[in-house]
Amino acid sequence: LMAGLPVIACDRDVIREVVIEEVNGLLIEPGNGDSLLQAMYRLLRDRELREELSEGASRTSVRYDASHVLPVLASAVGIQ
């Protein structure tokens, strides 16, 4: 995401908090190689999808940049 590239990730609860299907990446069934191949093929053949997901990845990455995350973490542990 930080590189502005779409992500292919396993569909798990924690992952879904960051990777949003068809917004900044594609979610696949864990342990399913065919699902991974289909997602890779889809990104390879669909330039418009790649570009949309890349834009979404860039927008998402801003929320996880250290300049945004560190103050929140510091506040959570009582460091000012």
PDB file of C-alpha atoms in Angstrom, residues 7 13 16-18 20 30 34-38 40 44 47 51 54 58 60 62 65 67-69 72-73 75 80:
ATOM      1  CA  VAL A   7      -2.401  -5.656  -2.636  1.00  0.00           C
ATOM      2  CA  ASP A  13     -10.676 -10.167   9.832  1.00  0.00           C
ATOM      3  CA  ARG A  16      -9.985  -6.585   6.064  1.00  0.00           C
ATOM      4  CA  GLU A  17      -9.396  -3.609   8.356  1.00  0.00           C
ATOM      5  CA  VAL A  18      -6.712  -2.378   5.943  1.00  0.00           C
ATOM      6  CA  ILE A  20     -10.664  -3.265   1.227  1.00  0.00           C
ATOM      7  CA  PRO A  30      -6.542 -18.413   2.466  1.00  0.00           C
ATOM      8  CA  ASP A  34      -6.270 -20.918  -7.591  1.00  0.00           C
ATOM      9  CA  SER A  35      -7.752 -17.872  -5.883  1.00  0.00           C
ATOM     10  CA  LEU A  36      -4.301 -16.265  -5.814  1.00  0.00           C
ATOM     11  CA  LEU A  37      -3.691 -17.046  -9.487  1.00  0.00           C
ATOM     12  CA  GLN A  38      -7.074 -15.619 -10.457  1.00  0.00           C
ATOM     13  CA  MET A  40      -2.957 -12.039 -10.116  1.00  0.00           C
ATOM     14  CA  LEU A  44      -2.413  -8.315 -15.016  1.00  0.00           C
ATOM     15  CA  ARG A  47      -5.311  -1.988 -16.398  1.00  0.00           C
ATOM     16  CA  GLU A  51      -5.016   1.956 -11.632  1.00  0.00           C
ATOM     17  CA  SER A  54      -3.308   1.777  -6.943  1.00  0.00           C
ATOM     18  CA  SER A  58      -2.122   5.454  -2.008  1.00  0.00           C
ATOM     19  CA  THR A  60      -5.148   4.180   2.358  1.00  0.00           C
ATOM     20  CA  VAL A  62      -1.707   7.946   4.273  1.00  0.00           C
ATOM     21  CA  ASP A  65       2.027   6.759   7.700  1.00  0.00           C
ATOM     22  CA  SER A  67       3.363  10.845  11.054  1.00  0.00           C
ATOM     23  CA  HIS A  68      -0.251   9.855  11.671  1.00  0.00           C
ATOM     24  CA  VAL A  69       0.196   6.611  13.584  1.00  0.00           C
ATOM     25  CA  VAL A  72      -1.991   8.079  18.219  1.00  0.00           C
ATOM     26  CA  LEU A  73       0.202   5.328  19.705  1.00  0.00           C
ATOM     27  CA  SER A  75      -1.260   9.135  23.256  1.00  0.00           C
ATOM     28  CA  GLN A  80       3.196  13.285  25.049  1.00  0.00           C
TER      29      GLN A  80
END
